[in-house]
Short mmCIF file of C-alpha atoms and ligand atoms in Angstrom, two decimals:
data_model
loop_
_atom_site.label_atom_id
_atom_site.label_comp_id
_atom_site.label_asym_id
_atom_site.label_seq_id
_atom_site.Cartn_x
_atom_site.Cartn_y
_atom_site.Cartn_z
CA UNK C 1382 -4.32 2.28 -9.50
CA UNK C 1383 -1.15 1.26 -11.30
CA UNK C 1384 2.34 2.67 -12.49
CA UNK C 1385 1.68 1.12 -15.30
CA UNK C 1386 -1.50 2.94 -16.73
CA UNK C 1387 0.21 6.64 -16.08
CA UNK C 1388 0.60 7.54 -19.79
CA UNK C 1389 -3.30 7.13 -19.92
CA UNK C 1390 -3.99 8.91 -16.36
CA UNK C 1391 -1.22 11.98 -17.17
CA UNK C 1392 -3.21 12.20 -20.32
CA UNK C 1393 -6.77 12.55 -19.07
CA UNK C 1394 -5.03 14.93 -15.91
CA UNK C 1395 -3.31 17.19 -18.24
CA UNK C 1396 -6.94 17.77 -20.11
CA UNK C 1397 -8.47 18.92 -16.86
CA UNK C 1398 -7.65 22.38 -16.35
CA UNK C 1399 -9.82 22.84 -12.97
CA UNK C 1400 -7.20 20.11 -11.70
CA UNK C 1401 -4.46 22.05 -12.80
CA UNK C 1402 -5.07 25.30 -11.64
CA UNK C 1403 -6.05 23.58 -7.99
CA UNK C 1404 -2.61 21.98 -7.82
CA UNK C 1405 -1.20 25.00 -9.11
CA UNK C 1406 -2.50 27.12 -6.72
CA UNK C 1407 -1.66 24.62 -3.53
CA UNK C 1408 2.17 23.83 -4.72
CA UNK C 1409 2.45 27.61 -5.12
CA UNK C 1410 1.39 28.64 -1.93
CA UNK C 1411 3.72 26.13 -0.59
CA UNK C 1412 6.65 27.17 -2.59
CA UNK C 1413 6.06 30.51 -1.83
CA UNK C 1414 5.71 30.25 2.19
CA UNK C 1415 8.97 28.08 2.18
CA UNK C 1416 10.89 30.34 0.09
CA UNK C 1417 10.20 33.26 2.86
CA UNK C 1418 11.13 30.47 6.06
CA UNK C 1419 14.11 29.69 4.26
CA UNK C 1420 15.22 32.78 3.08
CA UNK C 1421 15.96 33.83 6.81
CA UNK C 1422 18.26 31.05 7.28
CA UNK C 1423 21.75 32.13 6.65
CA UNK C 1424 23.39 28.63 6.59
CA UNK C 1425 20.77 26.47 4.79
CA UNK C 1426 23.13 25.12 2.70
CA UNK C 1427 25.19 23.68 5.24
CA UNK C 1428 22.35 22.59 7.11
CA UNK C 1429 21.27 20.14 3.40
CA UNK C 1430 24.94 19.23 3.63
CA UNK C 1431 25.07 18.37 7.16
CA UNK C 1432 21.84 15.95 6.53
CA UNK C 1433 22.77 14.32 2.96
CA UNK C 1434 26.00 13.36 5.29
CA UNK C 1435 24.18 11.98 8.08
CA UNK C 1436 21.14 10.22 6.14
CA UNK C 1437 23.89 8.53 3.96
CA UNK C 1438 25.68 7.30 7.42
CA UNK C 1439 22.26 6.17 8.70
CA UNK C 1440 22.46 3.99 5.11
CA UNK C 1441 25.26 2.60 4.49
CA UNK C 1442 25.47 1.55 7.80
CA UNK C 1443 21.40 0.66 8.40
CA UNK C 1444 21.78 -3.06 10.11
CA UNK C 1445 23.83 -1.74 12.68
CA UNK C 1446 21.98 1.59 13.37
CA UNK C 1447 18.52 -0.74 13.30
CA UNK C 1448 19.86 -2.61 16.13
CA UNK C 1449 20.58 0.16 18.53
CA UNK C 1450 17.43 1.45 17.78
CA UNK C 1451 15.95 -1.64 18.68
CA UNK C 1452 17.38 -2.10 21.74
CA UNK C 1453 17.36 0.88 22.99
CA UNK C 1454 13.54 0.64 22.19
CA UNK C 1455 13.12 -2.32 23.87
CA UNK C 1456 14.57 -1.03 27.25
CA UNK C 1457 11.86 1.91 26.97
CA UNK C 1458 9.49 -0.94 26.88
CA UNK C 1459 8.07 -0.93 23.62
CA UNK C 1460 7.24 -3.97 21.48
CA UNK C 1461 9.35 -4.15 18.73
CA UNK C 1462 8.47 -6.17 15.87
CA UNK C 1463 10.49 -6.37 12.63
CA UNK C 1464 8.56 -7.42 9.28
CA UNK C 1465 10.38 -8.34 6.20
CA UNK C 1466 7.72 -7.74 4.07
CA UNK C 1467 4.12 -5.35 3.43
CA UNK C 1468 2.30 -9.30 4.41
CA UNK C 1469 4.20 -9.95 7.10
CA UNK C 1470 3.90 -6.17 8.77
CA UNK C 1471 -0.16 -6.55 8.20
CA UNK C 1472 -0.21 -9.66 9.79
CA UNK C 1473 1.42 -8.38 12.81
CA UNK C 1474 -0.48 -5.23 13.26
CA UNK C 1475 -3.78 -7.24 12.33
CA UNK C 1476 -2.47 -9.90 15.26
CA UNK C 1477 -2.32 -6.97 17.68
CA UNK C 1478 -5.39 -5.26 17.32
CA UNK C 1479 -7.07 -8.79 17.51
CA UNK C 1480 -5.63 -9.43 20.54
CA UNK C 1481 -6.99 -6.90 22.61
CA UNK C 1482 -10.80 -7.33 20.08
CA UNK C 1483 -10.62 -3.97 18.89
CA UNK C 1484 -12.87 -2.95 16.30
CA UNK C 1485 -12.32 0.29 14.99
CA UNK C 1486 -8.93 2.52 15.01
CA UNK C 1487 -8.21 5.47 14.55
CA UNK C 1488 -5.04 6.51 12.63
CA UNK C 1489 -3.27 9.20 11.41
CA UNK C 1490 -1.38 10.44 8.05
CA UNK C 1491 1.26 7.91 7.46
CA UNK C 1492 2.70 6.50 3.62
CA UNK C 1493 4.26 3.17 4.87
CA UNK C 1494 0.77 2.37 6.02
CA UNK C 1495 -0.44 3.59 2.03
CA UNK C 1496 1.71 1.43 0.86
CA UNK C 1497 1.12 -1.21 2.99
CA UNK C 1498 -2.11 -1.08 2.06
CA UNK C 1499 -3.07 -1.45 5.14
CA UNK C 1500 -6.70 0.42 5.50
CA UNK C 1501 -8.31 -2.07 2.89
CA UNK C 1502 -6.09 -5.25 4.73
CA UNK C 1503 -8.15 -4.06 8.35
CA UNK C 1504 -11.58 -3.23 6.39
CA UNK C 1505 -11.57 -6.50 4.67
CA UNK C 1506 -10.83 -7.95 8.25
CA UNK C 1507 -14.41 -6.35 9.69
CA UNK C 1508 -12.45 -3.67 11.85
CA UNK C 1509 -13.32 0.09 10.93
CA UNK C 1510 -10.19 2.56 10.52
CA UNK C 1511 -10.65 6.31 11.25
CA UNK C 1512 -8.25 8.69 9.08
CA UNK C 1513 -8.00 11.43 11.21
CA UNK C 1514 -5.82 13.84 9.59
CA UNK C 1515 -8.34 15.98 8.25
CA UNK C 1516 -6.84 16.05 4.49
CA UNK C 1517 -7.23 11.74 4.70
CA UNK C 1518 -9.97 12.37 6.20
CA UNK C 1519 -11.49 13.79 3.07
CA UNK C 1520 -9.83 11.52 0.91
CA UNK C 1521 -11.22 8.99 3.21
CA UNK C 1522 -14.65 10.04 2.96
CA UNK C 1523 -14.35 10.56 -0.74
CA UNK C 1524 -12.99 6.92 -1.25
CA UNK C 1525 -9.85 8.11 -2.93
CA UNK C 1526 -6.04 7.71 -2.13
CA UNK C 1527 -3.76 10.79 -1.08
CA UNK C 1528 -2.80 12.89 -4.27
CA UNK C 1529 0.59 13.82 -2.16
CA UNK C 1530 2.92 12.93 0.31
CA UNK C 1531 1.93 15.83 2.92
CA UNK C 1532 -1.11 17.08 1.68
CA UNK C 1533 -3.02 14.48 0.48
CA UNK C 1534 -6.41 16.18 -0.47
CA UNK C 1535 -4.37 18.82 -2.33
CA UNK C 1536 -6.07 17.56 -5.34
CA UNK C 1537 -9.92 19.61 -3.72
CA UNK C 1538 -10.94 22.69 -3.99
CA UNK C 1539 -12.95 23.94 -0.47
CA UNK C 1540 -16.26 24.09 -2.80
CA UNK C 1541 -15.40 20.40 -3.64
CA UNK C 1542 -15.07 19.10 0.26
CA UNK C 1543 -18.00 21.53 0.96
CA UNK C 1544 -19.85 19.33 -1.90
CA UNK C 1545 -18.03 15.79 -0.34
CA UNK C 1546 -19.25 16.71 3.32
CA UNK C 1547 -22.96 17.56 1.90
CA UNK C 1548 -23.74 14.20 0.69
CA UNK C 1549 -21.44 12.24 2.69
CA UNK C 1550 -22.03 13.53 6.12
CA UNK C 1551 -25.60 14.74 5.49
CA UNK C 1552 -25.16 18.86 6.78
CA UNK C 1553 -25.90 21.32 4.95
CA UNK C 1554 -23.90 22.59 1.98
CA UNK C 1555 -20.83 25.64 3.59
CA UNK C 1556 -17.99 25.84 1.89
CA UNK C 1557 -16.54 27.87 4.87
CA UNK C 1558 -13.43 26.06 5.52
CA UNK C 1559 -13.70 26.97 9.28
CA UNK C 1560 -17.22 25.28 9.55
CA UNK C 1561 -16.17 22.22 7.49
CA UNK C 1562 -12.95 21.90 9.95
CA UNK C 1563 -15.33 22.18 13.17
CA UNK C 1564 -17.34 19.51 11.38
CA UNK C 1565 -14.93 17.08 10.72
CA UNK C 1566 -13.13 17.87 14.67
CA UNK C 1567 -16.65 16.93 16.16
CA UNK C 1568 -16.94 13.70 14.72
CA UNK C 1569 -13.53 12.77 15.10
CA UNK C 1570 -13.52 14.09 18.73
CA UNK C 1571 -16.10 10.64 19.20
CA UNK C 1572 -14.01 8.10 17.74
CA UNK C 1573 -10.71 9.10 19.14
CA UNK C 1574 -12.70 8.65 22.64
CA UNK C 1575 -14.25 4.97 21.34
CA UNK C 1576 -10.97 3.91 19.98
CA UNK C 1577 -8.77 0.91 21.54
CA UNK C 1578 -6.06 1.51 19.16
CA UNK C 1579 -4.14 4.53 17.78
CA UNK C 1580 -2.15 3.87 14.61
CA UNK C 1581 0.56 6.11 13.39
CA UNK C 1582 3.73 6.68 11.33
CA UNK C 1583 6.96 8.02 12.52
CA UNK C 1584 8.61 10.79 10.94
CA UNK C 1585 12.29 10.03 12.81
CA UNK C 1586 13.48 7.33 15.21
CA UNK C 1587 17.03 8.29 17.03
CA UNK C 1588 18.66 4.81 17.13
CA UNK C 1589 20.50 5.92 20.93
CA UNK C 1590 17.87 7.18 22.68
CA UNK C 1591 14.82 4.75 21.07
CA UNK C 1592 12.58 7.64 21.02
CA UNK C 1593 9.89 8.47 17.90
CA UNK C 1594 9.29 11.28 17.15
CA UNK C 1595 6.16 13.05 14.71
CA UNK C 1596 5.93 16.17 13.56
CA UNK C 1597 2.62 17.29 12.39
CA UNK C 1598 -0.13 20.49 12.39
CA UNK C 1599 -3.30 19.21 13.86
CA UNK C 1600 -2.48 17.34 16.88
CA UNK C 1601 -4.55 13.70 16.11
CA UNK C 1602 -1.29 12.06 15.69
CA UNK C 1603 -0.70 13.26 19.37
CA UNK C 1604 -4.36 12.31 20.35
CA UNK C 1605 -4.17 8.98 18.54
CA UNK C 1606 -1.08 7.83 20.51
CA UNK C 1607 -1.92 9.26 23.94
CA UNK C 1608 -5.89 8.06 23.86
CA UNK C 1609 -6.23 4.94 22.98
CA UNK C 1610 -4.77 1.73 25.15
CA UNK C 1611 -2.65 0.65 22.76
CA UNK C 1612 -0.54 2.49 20.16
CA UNK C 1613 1.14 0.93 16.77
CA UNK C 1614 3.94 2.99 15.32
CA UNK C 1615 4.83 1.70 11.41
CA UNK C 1616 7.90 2.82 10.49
CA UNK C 1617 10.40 1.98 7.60
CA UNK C 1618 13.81 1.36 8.36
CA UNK C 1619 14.94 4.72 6.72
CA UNK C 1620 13.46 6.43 9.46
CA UNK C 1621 16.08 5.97 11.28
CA UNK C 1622 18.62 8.44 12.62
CA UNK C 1623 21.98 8.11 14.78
CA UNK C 1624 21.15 10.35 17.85
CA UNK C 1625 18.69 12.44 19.32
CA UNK C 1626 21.08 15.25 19.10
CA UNK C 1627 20.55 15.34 15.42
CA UNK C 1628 16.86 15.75 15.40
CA UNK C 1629 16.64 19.92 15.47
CA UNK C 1630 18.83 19.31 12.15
CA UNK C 1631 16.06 17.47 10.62
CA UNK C 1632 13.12 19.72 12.87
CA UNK C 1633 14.51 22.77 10.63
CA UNK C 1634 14.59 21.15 7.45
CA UNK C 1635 11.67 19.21 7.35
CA UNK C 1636 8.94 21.81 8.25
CA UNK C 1637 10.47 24.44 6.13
CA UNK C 1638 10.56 22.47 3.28
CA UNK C 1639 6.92 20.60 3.68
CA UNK C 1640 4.79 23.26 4.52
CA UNK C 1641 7.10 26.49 4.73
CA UNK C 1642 6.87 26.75 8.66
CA UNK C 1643 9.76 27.63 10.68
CA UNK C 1644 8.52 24.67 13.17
CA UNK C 1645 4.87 22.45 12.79
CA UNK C 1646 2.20 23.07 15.40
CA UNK C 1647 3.12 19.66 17.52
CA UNK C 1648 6.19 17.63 17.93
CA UNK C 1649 5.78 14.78 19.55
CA UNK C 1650 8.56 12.58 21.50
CA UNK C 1651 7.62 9.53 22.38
CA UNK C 1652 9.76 7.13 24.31
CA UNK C 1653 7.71 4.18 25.60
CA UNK C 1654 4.42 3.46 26.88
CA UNK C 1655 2.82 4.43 30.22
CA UNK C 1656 5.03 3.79 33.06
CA UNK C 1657 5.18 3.71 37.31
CA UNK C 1658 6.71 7.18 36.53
CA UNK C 1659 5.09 8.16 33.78
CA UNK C 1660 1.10 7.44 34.04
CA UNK C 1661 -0.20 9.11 30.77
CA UNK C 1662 -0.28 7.41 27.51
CA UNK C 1663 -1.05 4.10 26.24
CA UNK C 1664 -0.67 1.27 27.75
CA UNK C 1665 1.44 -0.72 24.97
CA UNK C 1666 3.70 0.41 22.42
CA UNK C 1667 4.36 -1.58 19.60
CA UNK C 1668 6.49 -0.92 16.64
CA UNK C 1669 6.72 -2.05 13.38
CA UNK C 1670 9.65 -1.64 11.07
CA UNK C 1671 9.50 -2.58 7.81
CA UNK C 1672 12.40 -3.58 5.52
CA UNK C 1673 10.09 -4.05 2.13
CA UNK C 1674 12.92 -4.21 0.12
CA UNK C 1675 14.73 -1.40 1.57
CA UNK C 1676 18.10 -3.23 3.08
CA UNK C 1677 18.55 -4.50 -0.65
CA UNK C 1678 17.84 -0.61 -1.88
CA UNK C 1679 20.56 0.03 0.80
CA UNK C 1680 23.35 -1.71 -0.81
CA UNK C 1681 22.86 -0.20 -4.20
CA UNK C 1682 25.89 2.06 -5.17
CA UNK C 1683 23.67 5.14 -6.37
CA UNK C 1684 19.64 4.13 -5.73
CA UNK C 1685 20.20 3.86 -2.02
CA UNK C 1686 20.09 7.69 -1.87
CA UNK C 1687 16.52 7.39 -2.78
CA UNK C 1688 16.12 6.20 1.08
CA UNK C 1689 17.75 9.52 2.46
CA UNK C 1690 13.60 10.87 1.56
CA UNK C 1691 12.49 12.10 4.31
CA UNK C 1692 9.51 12.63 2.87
CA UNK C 1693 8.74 16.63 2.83
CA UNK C 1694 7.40 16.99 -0.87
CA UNK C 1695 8.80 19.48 -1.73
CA UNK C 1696 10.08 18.12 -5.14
CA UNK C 1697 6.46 17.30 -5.55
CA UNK C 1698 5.79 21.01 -5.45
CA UNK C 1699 8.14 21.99 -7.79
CA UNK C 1700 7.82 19.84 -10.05
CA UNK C 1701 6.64 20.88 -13.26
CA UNK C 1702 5.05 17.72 -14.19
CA UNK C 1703 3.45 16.82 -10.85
CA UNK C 1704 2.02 20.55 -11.27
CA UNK C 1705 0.35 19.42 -14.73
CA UNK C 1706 -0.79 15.91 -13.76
CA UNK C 1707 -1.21 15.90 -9.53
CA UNK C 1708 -0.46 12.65 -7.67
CA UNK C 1709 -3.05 10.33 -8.84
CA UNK C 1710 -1.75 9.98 -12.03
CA UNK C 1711 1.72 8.48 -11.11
CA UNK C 1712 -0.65 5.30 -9.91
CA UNK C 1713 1.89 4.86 -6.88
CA UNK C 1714 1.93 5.69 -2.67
CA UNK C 1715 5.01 8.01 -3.83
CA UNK C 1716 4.08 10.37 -6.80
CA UNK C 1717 6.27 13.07 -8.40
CA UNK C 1718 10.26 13.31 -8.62
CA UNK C 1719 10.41 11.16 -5.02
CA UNK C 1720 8.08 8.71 -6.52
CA UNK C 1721 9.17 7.93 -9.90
CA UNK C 1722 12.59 7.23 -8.14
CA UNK C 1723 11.44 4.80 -5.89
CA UNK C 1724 8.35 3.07 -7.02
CA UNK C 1725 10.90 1.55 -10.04
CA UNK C 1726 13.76 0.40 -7.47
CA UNK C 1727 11.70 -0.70 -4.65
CA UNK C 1728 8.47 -1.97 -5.92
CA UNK C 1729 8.18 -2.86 -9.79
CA UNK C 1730 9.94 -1.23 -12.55
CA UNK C 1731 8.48 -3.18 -15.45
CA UNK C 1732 5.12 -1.34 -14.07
CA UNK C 1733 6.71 1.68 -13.48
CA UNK C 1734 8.79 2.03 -16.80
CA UNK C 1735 7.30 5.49 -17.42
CA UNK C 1736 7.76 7.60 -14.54
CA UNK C 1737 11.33 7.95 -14.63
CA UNK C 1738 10.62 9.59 -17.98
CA UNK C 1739 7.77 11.84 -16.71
CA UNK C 1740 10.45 14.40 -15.51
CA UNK C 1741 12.11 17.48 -17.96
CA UNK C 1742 15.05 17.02 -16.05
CA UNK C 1743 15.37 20.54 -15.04
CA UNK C 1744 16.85 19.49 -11.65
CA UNK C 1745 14.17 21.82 -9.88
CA UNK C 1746 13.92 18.90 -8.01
CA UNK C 1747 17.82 17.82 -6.56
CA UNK C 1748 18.11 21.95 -5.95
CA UNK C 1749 14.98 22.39 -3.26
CA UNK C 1750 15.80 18.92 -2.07
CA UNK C 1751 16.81 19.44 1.83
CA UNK C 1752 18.64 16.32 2.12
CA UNK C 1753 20.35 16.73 -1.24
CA UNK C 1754 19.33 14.02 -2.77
CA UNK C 1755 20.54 14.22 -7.25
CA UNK C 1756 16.94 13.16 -8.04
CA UNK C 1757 17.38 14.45 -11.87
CA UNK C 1758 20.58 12.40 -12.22
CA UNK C 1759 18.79 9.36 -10.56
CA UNK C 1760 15.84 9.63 -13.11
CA UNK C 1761 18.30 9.74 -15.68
CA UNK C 1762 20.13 6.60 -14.56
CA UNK C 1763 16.69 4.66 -14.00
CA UNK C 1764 16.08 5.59 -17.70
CA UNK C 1765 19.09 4.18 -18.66
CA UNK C 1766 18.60 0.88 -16.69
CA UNK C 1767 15.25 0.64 -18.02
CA UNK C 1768 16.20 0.61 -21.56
CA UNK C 1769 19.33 -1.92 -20.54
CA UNK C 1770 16.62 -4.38 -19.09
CA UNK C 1771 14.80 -4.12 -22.49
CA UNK C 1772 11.25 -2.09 -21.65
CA UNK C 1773 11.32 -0.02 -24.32
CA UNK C 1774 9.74 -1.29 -27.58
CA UNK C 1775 12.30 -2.32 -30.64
CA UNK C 1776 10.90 0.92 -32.81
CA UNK C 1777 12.24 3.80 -30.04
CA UNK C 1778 15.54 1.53 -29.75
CA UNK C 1779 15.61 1.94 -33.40
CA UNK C 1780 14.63 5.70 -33.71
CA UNK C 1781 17.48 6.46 -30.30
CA UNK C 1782 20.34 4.37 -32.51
CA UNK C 1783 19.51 6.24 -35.51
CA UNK C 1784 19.57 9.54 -33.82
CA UNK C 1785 23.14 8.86 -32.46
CA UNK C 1786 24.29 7.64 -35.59
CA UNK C 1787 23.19 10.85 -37.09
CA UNK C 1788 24.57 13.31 -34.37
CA UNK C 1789 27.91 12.02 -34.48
CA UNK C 1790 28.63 13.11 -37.41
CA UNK C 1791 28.27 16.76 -38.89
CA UNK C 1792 27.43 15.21 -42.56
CA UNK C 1793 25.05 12.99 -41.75
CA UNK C 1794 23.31 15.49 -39.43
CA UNK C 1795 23.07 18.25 -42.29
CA UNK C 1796 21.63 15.29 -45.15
CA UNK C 1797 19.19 14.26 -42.31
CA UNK C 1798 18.29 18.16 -41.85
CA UNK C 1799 17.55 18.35 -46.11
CA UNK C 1800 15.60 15.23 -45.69
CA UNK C 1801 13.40 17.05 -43.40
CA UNK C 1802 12.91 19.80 -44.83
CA UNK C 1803 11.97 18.23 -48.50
CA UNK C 1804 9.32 16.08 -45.99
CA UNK C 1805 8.10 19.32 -44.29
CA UNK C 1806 7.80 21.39 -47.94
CA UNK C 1807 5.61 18.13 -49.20
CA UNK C 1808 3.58 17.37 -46.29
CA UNK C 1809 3.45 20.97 -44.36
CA UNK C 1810 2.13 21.14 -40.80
CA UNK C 1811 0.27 17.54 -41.43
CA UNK C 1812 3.80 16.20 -41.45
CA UNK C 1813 3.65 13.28 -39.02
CA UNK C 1814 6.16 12.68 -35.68
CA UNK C 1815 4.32 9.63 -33.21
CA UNK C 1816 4.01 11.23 -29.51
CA UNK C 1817 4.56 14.93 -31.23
CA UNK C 1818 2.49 16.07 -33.69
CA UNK C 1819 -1.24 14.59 -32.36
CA UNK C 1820 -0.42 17.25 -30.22
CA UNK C 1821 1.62 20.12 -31.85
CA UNK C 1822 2.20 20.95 -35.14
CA UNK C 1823 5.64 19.93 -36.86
CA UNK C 1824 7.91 22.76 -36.07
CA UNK C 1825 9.16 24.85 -39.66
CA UNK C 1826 12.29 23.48 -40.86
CA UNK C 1827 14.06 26.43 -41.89
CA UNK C 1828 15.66 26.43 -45.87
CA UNK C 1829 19.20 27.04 -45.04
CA UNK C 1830 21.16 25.48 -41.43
CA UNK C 1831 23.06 27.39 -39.33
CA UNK C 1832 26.22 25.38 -40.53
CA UNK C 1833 25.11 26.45 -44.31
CA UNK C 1834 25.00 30.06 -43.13
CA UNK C 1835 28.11 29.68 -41.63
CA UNK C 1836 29.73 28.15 -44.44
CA UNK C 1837 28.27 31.01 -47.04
CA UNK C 1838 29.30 33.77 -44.38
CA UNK C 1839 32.67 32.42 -44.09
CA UNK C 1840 33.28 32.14 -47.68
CA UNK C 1841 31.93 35.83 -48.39
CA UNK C 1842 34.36 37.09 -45.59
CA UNK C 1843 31.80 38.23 -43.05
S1 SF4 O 1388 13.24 13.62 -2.21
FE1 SF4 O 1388 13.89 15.41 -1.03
S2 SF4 O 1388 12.43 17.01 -1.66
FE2 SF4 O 1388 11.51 15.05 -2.28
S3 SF4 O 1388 10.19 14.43 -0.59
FE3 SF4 O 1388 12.21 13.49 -0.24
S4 SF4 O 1388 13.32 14.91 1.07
FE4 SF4 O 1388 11.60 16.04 0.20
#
């Protein structure tokens, strides 16, 4: 899927009103349980504060924080591997599970590994990956990407995964959402046994201590780094943060705002592999940090605040656009407000030209933020940048000159209103506006303007 096609996917979305009640339905319930967990937290303003202040500390000051993280990594005895690129990060972790002639893995939920396309990198490869999340699970199954950045089968109804486990597993049609869990925990229960290596992401990494931690509901992250022999953490750099004394700032704010609980089921701390001292776990810990782009982001006066994310979606769920169109339809790893901020910056914004412009700027967005970030103000600047590097076609450069021309000044504005109106009067509702009218009909142009009325009101003494 590509950026580049989202006018056509938004389109074909916005006509399919089973998809839009289903994402309705899931974003509400989320908004709804996180409004009540945050409701009973007197100084959660302070606490978004407190973050945007440390996340921007974390970035304007990455290279050095990256070290310590490193070496304090290193002295826990994990294998630390830095990749400056999405090639050079699958070539490592494709080097690692070659090395000890694994052939399947089992992973769980994790976007850096999305965008590193890194499923399709191992299948092509001959070794079998195991989503075990159960949400990529069935995206998994269903041969789809995730629809969103902590649910990712948001996008399926239970009758729909009821159909999806039918045909694909071969058991008989329930669309019991208990019974389809216990099916998908028994066959994942199998692989997590067979598997030599665990993948996962990292939700934070405290640069003093070395220590990753995830946060999650359904405990296969835990089982896919504790089972297997060997365990590969992908992280960006952005995951960073200074100290572990910081992380119950981010363990309130992220939960609340991802999936309105006051804390998620597991947390998980890990600080190396298996030890002398500490027998459980795997036996090797690697991790892989990925720059992609990101140091680069990081010196960018305004766009580095897009790397303070850390990644809850709950702009996603606000959004009044991502309600109408879903995830698929932004064609990127990151969709809604998040998404159309990054994908331009970091990846390709000749591709991505649209979604900065798939927003109604409403700021929804920057206000449920928890890290603060002024996503409406960012879309707005990408939109400017956009038109600056010359995306837009000559005919809306035209139209957007004309329109200034006419707003700036009060006669102009009232001739152009007459002009419309004769046009209206002679062409009634058929009267044509590209992007507007295939749609809607022309709006009535009423006979007199406000300024008129004014004018006549003024004169009579009223
Ligand atoms: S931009 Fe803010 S609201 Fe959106 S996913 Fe990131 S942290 Fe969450």
């Amino acid at each position: 899927m590509k950026s580049s096609q989202f006018k056509i996917r938004a389109r074909q979305a916005v006509g399919d009103a089973d998809l839009r009640s289903k994402i309705k339905k899931a974003t509400g319930i989320s908004l709804l349980k996180r409004e009540q967990v945050v409701s009973e937290i007197a100084d959660w303003e302070d606490l978004r504060r407190r973050a945007h202040e440390l996340r921007k500390e974390t970035v304007d000051n990455i290279d050095s924080y990256l070290r310590r993280f490193i070496e304090s990594a290193r002295r826990n005895n994990a294998i630390v591997h830095e990749a400056d690129d999405h090639k050079t990060a699958n070539k490592i972790i494709y080097d690692i599970i070659r090395r000890v002639s694994a052939h399947t893995v089992v992973k769980s939920k994790s976007m850096i590994t999305e965008e590193l396309h890194l499923n399709t990198m191992l299948e092509e490869n001959g070794i079998r990956v195991i989503e075990t999340d159960l949400g990529e699970y069935i995206v998994q199954l269903a041969g789809e990407t995730p629809s969103h950045i902590t649910a990712p089968a948001l996008h399926k109804s239970k009758e729909d995964i009821a159909r999806l486990f039918h045909e694909k597993l071969n058991i008989p049609y329930s669309d019991d959402p208990v019974k389809l869990t216990a099916v998908a925990r028994e066959r994942l229960r199998d692989e997590f046994l067979k598997a030599r290596v665990g993948i996962t992401g990292v939700n934070f990494a405290t640069a003093d201590t070395g220590t990753l931690t995830i946060v999650e509901n359904e405990a296969n992250a835990r089982l896919c780094t504790t089972l297997p022999e060997v365990h590969i953490a992908i992280m960006s750099i952005e995951k960073i943060i200074p100290s572990f004394d910081d992380l119950p700032l981010f363990l309130k704010l992220l939960p609340r705002s991802a999936s309105g609980q006051r804390m998620t089921s597991y947390v998980t701390c890990i600080n190396g592999p298996r030890s002398y001292h500490n027998p459980d776990g795997p036996r090797q810990l690697h991790i892989v940090i990925l720059d992609g782009g990101r140091k680069q982001l990081a010196k960018h006066p305004a766009w580095k605040e897009a790397l303070y994310c850390i990644r809850c979606g709950a702009c996603m769920n606000i959004c009044p656009i991502y309600q109408s169109v879903g995830g698929h339809a932004y064609g990127s790893v990151y969709p809604g407000p998040i998404g159309s901020v990054i994908t331009p910056t970091l990846f390709n914004m000749k591709d991505a030209q649209d979604l900065p412009f798939a927003s109604s700027l409403c700021g929804a967005c920057t206000d449920i933020c928890p890290v603060k970030i002024d996503l409406h103000h960012h879309l707005l600047f990408e939109r400017r940048e956009i038109v600056n590097r010359g995306y837009k076609s000559s005919v809306e450069k035209i139209g957007m000159v004309l329109w200034r021309w006419i707003m700036l000044s009060p006669g102009r504005l009232e001739f152009a209103g007459r002009v419309g109106w004769f046009f209206r009067k002679l062409l009634g509702k058929n009267m044509p506006a590209p992007g507007w009218t295939p749609h809607r009909q022309f709006p009535r142009i009423p006979l007199r303007s406000f300024r008129s009325i004014m004018r006549s009101d003024k004169k009579h003494g009223k």
